[in-house]
Coordinates of C-alpha atoms in Angstrom, one line a residue:
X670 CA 0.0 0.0 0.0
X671 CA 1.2 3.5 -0.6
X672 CA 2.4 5.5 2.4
X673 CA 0.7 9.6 2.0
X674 CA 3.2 12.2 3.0
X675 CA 2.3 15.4 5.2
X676 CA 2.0 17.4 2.5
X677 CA -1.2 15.1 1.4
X678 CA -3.3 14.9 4.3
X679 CA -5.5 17.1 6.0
X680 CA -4.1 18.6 8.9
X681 CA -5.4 22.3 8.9
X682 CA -6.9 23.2 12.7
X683 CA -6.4 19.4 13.4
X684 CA -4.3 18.1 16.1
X685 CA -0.8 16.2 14.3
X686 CA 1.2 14.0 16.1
X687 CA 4.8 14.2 14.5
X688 CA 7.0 11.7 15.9
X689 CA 10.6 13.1 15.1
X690 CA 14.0 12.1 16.3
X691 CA 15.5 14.4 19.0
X692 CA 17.7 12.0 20.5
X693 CA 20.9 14.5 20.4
X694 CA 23.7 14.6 22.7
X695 CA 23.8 16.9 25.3
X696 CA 27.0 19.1 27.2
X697 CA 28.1 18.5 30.8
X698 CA 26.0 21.6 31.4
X699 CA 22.6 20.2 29.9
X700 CA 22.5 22.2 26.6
X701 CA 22.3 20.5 22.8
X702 CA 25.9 20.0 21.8
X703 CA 24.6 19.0 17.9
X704 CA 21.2 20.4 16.7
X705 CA 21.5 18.5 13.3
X706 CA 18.7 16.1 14.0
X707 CA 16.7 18.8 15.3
X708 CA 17.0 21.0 12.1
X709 CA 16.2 17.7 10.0
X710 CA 13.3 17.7 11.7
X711 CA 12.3 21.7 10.7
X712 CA 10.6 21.2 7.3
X713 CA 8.0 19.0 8.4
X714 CA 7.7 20.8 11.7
X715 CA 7.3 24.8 9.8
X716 CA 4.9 23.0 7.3
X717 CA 2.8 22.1 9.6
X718 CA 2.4 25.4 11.8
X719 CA 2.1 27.2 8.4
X720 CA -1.2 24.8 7.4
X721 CA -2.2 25.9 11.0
X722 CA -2.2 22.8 12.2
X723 CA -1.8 21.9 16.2
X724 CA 1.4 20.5 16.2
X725 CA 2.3 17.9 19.3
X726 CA 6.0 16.6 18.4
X727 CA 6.9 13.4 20.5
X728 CA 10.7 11.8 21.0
X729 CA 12.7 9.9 22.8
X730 CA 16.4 11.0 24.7
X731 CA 18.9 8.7 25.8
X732 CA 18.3 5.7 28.1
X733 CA 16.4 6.4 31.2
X734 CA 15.6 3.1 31.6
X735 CA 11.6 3.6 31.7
X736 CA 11.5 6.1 34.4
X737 CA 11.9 9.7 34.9
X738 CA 15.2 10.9 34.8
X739 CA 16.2 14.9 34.9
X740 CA 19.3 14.7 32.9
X741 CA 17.5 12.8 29.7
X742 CA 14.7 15.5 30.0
X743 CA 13.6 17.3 26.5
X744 CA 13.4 20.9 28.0
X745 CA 17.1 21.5 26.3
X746 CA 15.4 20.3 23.4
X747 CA 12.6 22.2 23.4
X748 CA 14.2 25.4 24.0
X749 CA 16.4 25.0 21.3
X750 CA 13.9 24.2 18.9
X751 CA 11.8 27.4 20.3
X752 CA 15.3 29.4 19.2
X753 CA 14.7 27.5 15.9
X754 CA 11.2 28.2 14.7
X755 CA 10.9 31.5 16.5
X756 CA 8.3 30.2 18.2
X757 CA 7.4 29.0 21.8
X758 CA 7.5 25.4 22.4
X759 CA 5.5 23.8 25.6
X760 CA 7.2 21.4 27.1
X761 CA 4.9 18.9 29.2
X762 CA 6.1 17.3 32.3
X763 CA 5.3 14.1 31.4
X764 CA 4.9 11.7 28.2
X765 CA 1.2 10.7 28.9
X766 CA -1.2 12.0 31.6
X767 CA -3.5 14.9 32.6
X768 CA -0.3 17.7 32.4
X769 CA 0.1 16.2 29.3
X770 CA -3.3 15.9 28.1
X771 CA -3.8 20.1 29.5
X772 CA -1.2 21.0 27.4
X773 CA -2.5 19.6 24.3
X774 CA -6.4 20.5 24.5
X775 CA -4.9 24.1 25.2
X776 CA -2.7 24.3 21.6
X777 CA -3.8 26.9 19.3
X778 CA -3.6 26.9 15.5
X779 CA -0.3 27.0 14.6
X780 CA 1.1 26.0 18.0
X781 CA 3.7 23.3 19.4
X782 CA 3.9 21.3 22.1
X783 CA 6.5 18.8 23.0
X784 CA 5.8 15.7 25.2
X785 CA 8.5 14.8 27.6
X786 CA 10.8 11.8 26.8
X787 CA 9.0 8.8 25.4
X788 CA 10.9 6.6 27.1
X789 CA 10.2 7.8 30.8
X790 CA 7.9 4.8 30.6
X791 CA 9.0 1.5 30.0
X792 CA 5.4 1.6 28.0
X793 CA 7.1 2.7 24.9
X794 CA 9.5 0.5 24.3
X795 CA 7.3 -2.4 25.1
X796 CA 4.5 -0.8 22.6
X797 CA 2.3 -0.9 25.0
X798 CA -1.5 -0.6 23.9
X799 CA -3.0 1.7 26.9
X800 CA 0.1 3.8 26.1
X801 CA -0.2 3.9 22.5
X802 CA -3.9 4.5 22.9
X803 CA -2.7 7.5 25.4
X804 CA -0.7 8.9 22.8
X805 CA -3.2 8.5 20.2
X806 CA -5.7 10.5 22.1
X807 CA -3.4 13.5 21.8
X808 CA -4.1 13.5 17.9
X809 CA -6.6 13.4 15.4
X810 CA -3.4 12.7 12.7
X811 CA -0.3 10.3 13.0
X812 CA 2.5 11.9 11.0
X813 CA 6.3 9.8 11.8
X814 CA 9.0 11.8 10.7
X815 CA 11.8 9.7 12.5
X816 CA 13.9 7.2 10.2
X817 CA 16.2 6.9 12.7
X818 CA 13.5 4.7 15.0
X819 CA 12.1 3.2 12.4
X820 CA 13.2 -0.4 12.5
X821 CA 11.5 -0.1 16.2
X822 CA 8.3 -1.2 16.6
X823 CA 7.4 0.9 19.9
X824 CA 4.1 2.4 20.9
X825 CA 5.2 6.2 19.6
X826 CA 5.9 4.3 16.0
X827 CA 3.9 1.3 15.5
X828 CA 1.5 1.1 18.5
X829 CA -0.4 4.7 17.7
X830 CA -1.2 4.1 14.4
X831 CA -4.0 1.5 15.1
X832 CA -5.6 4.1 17.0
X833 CA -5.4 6.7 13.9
X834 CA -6.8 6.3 11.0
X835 CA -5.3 9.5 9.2
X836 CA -1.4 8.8 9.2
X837 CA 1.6 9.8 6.6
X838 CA 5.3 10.2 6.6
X839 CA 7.0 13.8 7.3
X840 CA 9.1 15.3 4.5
X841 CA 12.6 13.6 6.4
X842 CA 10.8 10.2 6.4
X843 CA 9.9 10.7 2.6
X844 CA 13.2 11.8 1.9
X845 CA 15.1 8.9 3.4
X846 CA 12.5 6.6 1.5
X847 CA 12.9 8.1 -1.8
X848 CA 16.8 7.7 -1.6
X849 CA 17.5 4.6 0.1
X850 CA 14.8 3.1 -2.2
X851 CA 16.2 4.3 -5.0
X852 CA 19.6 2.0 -4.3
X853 CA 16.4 -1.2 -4.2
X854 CA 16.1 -0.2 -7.8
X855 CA 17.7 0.6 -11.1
X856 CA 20.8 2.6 -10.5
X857 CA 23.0 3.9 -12.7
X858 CA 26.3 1.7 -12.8
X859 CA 29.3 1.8 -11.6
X860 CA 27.4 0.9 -8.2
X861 CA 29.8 0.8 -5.1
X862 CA 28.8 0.2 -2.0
X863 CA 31.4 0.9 1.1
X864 CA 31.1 -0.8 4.4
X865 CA 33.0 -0.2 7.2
X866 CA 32.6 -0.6 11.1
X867 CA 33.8 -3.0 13.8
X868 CA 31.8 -6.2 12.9
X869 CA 30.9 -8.8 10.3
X870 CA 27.9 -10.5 11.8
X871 CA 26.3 -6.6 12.1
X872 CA 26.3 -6.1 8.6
X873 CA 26.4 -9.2 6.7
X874 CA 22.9 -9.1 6.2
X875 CA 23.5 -5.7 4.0
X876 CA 26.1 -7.0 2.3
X877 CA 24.5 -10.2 1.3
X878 CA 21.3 -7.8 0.0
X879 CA 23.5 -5.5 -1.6
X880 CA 25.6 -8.7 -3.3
X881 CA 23.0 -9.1 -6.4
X882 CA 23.2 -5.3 -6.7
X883 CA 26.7 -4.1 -6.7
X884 CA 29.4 -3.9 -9.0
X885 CA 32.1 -3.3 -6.5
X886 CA 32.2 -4.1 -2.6
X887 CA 35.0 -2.1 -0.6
X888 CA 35.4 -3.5 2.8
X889 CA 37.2 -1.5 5.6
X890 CA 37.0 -1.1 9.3
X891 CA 38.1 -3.7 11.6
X892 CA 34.9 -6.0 9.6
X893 CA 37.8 -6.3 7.3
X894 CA 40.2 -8.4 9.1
X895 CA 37.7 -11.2 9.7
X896 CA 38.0 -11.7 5.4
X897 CA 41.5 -10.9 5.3
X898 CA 42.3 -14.2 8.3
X899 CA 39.3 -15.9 6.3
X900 CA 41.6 -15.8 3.0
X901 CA 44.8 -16.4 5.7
X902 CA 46.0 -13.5 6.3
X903 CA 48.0 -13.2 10.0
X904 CA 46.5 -10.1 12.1
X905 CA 48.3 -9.8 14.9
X906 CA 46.4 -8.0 17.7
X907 CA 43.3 -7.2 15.3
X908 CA 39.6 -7.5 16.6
X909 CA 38.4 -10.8 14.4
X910 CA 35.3 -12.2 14.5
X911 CA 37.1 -16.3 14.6
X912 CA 33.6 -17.7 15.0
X913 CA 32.7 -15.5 11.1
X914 CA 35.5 -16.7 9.4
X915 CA 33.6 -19.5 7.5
X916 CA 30.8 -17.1 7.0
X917 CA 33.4 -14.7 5.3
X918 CA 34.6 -17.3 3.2
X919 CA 31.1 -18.2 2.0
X920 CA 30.5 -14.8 1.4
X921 CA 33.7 -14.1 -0.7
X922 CA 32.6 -17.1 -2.5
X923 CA 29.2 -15.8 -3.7
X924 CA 30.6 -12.7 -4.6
X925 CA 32.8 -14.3 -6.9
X926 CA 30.2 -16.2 -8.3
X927 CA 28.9 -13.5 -9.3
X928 CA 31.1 -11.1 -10.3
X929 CA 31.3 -8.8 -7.9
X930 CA 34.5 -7.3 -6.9
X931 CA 35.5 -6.9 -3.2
X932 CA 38.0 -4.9 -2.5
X933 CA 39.9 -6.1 0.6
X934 CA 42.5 -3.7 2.8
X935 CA 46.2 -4.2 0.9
X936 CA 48.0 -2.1 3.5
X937 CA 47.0 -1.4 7.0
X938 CA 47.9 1.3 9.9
X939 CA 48.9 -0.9 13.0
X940 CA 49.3 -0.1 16.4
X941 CA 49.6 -1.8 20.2
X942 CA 45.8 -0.1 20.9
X943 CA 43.5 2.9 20.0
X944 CA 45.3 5.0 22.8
X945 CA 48.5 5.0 20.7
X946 CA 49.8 8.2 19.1
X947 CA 50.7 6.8 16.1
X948 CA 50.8 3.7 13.8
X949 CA 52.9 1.9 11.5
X950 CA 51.7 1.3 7.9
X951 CA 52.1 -3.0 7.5
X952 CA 50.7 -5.1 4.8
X953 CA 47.1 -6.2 5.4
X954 CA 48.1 -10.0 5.4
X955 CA 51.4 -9.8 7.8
X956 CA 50.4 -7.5 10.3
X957 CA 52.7 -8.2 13.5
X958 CA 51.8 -10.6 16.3
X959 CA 51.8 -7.2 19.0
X960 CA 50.2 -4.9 17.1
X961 CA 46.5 -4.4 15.6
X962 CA 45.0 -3.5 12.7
X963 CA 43.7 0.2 13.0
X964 CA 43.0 1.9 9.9
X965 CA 43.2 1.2 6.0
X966 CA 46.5 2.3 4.6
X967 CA 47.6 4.8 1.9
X968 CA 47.7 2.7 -0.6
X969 CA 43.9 0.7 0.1
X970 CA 42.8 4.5 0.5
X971 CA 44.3 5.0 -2.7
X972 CA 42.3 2.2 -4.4
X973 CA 39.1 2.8 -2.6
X974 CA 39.4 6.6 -4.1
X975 CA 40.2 5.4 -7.5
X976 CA 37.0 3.1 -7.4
X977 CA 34.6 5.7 -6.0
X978 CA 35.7 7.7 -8.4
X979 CA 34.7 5.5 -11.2
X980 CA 31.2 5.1 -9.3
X981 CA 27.7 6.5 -10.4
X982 CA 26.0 5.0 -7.8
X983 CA 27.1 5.2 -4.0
X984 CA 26.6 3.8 -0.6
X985 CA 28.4 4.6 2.1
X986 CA 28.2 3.2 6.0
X987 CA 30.7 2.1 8.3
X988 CA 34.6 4.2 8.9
X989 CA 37.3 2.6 7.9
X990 CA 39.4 2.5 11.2
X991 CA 39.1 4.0 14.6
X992 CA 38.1 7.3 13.4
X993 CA 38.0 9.0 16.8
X994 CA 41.1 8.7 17.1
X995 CA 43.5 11.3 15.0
X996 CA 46.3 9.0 13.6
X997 CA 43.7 6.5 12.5
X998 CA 41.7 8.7 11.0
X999 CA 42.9 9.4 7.6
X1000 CA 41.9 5.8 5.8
X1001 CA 37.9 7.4 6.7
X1002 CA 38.4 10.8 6.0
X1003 CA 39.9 9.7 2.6
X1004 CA 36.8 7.7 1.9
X1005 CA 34.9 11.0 2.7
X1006 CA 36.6 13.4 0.3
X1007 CA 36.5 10.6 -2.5
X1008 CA 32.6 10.2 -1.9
X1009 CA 32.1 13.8 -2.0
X1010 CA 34.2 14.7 -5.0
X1011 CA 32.8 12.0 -7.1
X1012 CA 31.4 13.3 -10.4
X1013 CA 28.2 13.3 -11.2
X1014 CA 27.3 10.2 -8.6
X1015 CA 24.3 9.6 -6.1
X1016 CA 25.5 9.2 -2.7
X1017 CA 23.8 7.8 -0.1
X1018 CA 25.6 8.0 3.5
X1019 CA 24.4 6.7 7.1
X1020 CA 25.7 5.5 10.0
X1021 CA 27.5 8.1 12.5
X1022 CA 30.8 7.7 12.4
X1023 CA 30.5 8.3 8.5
X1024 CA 28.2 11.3 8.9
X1025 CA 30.7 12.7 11.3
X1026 CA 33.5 12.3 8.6
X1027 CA 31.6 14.2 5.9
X1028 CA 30.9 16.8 8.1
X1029 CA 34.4 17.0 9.6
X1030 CA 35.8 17.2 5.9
X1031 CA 33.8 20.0 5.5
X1032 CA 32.1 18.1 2.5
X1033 CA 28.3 17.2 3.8
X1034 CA 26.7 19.3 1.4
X1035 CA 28.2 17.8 -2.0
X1036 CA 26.6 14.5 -0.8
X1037 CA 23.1 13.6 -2.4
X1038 CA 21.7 12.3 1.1
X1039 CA 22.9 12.0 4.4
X1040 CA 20.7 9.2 6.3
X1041 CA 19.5 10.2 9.8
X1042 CA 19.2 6.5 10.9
X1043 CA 22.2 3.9 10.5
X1044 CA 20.2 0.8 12.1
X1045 CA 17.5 1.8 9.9
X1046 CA 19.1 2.3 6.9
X1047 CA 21.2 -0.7 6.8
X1048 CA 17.8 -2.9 8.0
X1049 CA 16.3 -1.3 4.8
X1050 CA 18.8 -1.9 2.4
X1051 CA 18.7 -5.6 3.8
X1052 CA 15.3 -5.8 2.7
X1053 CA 13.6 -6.0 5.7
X1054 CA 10.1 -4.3 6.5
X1055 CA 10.5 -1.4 8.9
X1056 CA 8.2 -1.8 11.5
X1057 CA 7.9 2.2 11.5
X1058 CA 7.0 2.5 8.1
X1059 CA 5.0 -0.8 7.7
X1060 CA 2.2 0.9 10.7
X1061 CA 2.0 3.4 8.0
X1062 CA 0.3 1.3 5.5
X1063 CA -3.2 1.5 4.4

């Protein structure tokens, strides 16, 4: 069934529930230290005030562990998205209750309201039905605007919706789905797909999806040592996944069976641990028995660059070493610059650590999308329904 977007249902005077992704980091001293996920979130949030619409936005924060908890409250949140709009945004004191249910019979036209964290009940994340019937009786529309919590089936994403019968996507939702569905589809070839991050058995699911879609797999991050000891490499120190290695080799198999390439680390940057201040650069297949594998080397970075910039199509998730740390940095920041300088490509990147590296190169806005959700972007590209988007069905 097709999923309608904000911009066609009727929310004029009505009561919308948007549920958005605020879940940002805080400072020491309680105040938003990034407000990206916030500003994603603006479109869909200004359309609605300007259609005069009574607008009750509704996240989660952190891990309070299903109960109150004043250092995961929204109220940094809400006052800087009141900064944002221009506007004044009431904060309730609670996610579900009478303060909660005063604050949303009183919104004017045009007005926002922001519940407190979702997950100060353990109701939420157990999509609960008395909850999600709760929140539904805030609304007279369901509008989910939160990729990032979309592979979660929890009563502010799944549960409400059976208690709604007008519901739709937000314009970040749609955007995420028009992009990420795109790489389902006919793409234009070269297609590359990069992966990165610490571990094979989080991502082979992706990479087994993406196999009969590819043309060329690069493989980075310490995933990248459990193929390199698969095909016998030594790696020392490494993180390996021993109980994947099989898998790996199965894997490598299929893609050679069907001609896809997988590019594999040649050199690495090694190191005794993450806390070191530098590395070494060692071949990817004889890394010392005391040291680790940390990073890609010059001359994998070299290669990966050369085939991204071959690429039409582009998918992008996972760094390529220990990125927070400076001298292992450069194999993912490489990646970054290659992604973003690649002519005339679509690039599609997610996960944090390879948002942060755009956005560190100074690059994020010659990329075609930046995903807000890396669980849910990777559980998509695997092929699997998101609960979050499947509620919004029918």
């Amino acid at each position: 069934m097709p999923i309608k977007t904000i911009s066609e249902l009727d929310i004029a005077g009505r009561r919308v529930f948007v549920r958005v992704d605020f879940n940002v980091p805080l400072t020491p001293a309680g105040v938003v230290a990034d407000d990206t996920r916030i500003r994603e979130s603006l479109p869909t949030i200004r359309l609605a005030i300007e259609k005069g619409a009574r607008v009750v936005l509704a996240s989660h924060l952190g891990r309070p562990k299903g109960k109150p908890d004043k250092k995961y409250s929204l109220e940094p949140v809400a006052a800087r998205l009141a900064e944002l709009i221009g506007a004044e945004v009431t904060l309730t004191d609670e996610p579900v209750g009478d303060g909660a249910r005063k604050v949303v019979s009183d919104l004017r036209a045009g007005a926002v309201a922001l519940l407190e964290n979702l997950r100060f009940s353990p109701a939420e994340e157990a999509n609960d039905e008395a909850f999600s019937r709760a929140l539904a009786s805030y609304a007279d529309v369901y509008v989910n605007d939160a990729f990032g919590t979309a592979h979660r089936a929890h009563a502010s994403t799944a549960g409400i919706t059976k208690f709604l019968a007008d519901k739709g996507m937000g314009l970040l939702m749609e955007r995420e789905v028009k992009f990420l569905g795109q790489l389902l589809g006919d793409v234009e070839r070269p297609f590359v797909a990069i992966i990165g991050g610490a571990k094979v058995s989080d991502k082979i699911g992706v990479l087994e999806n993406l196999l009969g879609r590819v043309d060329q797999l690069l493989v980075g991050g310490a995933m990248a040592n459990t193929f390199l000891k698969a095909k016998g490499g030594k790696l020392g120190r490494s993180l390996v996944e021993d109980d994947k290695l099989a898998l790996a080799r199965s894997f490598l198999k299929k893609a050679e069976e069907q001609n896809v390439d997988v590019l594999l680390p040649r050199d690495v940057v090694a190191a005794a641990g993450t806390k070191s201040e530098s590395g070494r650069v060692v071949h990817a297949m004889s890394v010392p028995d005391d040291l680790a594998a940390l990073d890609v080397g010059p001359e994998t970075a070299r290669g990966f660059a050369d085939a991204i910039a071959r690429a039409k199509t582009i998918f992008w998730n996972g760094p390529m070493g220990v990125f927070e740390s400076e001298p292992f940095a450069a194999g993912t920041l490489a990646v970054a610059q290659a992604v973003a300088t690649a002519k005339g490509a679509l690039s599609v990147v997610g996960g944090g650590d390879s948002v942060a590296a755009v956005h560190k190169c100074g690059v994020a806005d010659k990329i075609t999308h930046i995903s807000t959700g890396g669980g849910a972007s990777l559980e998509f590209l695997e092929g699997k329904k998101l609960p979050g988007l499947a509620a919004l069905e029918g």
